[in-house]
XYZ file of C-alpha atoms in Angstrom:
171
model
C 0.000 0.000 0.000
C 0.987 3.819 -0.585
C -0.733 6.162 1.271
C -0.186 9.518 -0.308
C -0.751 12.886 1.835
C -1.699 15.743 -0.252
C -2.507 19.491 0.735
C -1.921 22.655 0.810
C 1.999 24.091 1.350
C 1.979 24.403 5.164
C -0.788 21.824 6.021
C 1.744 19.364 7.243
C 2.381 16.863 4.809
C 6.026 16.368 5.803
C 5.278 16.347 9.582
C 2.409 13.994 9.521
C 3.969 11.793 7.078
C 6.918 11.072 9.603
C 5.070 10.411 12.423
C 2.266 8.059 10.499
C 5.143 6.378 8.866
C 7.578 5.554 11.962
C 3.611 5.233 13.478
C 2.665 1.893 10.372
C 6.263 1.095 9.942
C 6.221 2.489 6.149
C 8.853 4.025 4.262
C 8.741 7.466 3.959
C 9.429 9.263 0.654
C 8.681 13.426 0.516
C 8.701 13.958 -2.900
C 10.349 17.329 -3.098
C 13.130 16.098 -1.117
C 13.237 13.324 -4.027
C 13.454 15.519 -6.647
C 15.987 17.768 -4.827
C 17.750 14.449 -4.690
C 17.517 13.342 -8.046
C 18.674 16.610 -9.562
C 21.051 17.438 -6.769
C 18.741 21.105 -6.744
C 16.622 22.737 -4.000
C 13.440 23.536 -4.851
C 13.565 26.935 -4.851
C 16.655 26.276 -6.910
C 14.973 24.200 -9.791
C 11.700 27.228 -9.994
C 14.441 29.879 -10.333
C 17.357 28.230 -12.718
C 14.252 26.242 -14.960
C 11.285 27.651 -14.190
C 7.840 25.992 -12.310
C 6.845 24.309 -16.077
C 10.303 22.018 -15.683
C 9.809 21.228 -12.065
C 6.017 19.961 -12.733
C 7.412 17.945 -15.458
C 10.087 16.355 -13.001
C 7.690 15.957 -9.935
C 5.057 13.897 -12.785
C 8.427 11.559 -13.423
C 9.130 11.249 -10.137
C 5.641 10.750 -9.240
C 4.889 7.924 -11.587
C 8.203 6.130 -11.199
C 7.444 6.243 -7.117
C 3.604 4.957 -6.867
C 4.613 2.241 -9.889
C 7.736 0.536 -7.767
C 6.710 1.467 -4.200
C 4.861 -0.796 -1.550
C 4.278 0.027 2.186
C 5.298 3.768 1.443
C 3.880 7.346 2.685
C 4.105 9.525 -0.217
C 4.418 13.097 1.669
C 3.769 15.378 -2.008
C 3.877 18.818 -2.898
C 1.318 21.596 -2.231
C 0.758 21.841 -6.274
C 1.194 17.783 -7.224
C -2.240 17.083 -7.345
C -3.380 20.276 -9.410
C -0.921 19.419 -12.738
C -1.490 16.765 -15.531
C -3.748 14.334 -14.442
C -1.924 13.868 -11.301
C -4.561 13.335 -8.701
C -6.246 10.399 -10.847
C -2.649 8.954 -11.197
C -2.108 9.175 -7.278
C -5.935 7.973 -6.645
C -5.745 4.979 -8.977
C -2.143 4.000 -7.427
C -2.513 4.859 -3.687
C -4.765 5.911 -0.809
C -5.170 9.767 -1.174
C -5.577 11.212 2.264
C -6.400 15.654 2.252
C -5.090 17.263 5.047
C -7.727 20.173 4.947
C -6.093 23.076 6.524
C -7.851 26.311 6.913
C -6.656 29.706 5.333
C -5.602 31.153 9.179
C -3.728 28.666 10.379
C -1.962 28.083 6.845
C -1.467 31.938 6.907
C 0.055 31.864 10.684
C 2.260 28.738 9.663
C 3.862 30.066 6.544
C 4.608 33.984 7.530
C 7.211 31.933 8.937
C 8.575 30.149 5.936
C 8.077 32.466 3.272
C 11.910 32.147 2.298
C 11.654 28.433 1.730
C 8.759 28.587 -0.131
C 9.125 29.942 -3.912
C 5.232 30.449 -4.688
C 5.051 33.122 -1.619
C 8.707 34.021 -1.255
C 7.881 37.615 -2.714
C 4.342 37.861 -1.652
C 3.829 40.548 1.524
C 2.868 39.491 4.665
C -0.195 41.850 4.555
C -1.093 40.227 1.056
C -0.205 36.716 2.021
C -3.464 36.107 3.546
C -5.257 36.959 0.522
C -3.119 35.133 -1.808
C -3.380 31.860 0.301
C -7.627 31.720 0.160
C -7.125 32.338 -3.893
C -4.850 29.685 -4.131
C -6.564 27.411 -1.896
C -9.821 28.060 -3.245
C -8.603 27.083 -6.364
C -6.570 24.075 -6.004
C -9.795 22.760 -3.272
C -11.458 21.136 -6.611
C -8.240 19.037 -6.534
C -7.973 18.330 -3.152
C -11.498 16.943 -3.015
C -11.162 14.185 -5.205
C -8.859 12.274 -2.274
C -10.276 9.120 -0.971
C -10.246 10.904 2.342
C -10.483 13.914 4.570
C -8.692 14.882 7.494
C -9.185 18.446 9.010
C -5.506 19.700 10.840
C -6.960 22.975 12.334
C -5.865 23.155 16.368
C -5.298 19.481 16.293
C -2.214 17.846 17.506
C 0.076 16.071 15.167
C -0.862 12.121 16.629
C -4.450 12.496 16.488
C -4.420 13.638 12.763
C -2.699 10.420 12.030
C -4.905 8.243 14.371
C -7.758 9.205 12.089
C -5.783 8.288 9.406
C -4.785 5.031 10.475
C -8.694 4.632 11.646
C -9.872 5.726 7.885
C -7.582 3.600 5.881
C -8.489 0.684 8.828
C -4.596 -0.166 9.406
């Protein structure tokens, strides 16, 4: 099984997907940090040297190569994976899709913090960030919907988000 966490930047893919993975005894693969690997790049490296278009193309490669060879894996992916190609029926057709639904205040409050790290809101002001975050969100939600799952992250701690993940997916 692959059970692939996807959400918004700052939901807490990569946080979650350690502890429900040490949690199930899974591999863990973040698949930034597996493109970063790959092509020996940061992220924010790869968007500014080749642009966002070349980065989507090697996150679909990655993506495809991971949920075909992988078993017993959580797939932590980025904010903007399921939103490009036809991503989100590759990673529903090839793993358990689990939406950490994060609301636009607490994403706001987390990534004021991270803005440097973070290439899509690196330049974006704190007083606009807010702003930017609902547009974005709002649009990529039609993506985020089609997971097999929910699970809201909003003033929750970290082990009961993945309790009701373990609960949904009935490990």
């Amino acid at each position: 099984m692959v059970i692939s966490l996807i959400g918004y930047m700052g939901s807490g893919k990569s946080h979650i997907s350690k502890i429900l993975s040490k949690k199930i005894d899974f591999k863990l693969i973040d698949l930034d940090k597996e493109i970063s690997r790959r092509n020996k790049l940061t992220i924010p490296e790869i968007f500014e040297k080749k642009g966002e278009i070349y980065f989507r193309k090697l996150e679909r490669e990655a993506l495809e190569e991971i949920l075909a060879s992988e078993e017993n894996v959580v797939l932590s992916l980025g904010g903007g994976t399921p939103v490009y190609y036809n991503n989100m029926e590759i990673i529903n057709h090839n793993s358990k899709s689990i939406f950490l639904r994060t609301g636009v205040g607490t994403l706001v409050e987390r990534l004021s913090k991270q803005k440097e790290k973070r290439p899509l809101i690196a330049n974006i002001s704190d007083e606009d960030l807010p702003e930017f975050i609902a547009k974005h969100l709002f649009e990529r939600n039609q993506f985020y919907s089609k997971a097999q799952f929910t699970v809201g992250t909003d003033s929750r701690e970290p082990e009961d988000i993945v309790n009701e993940i373990i609960e949904k997916l009935y490990l």
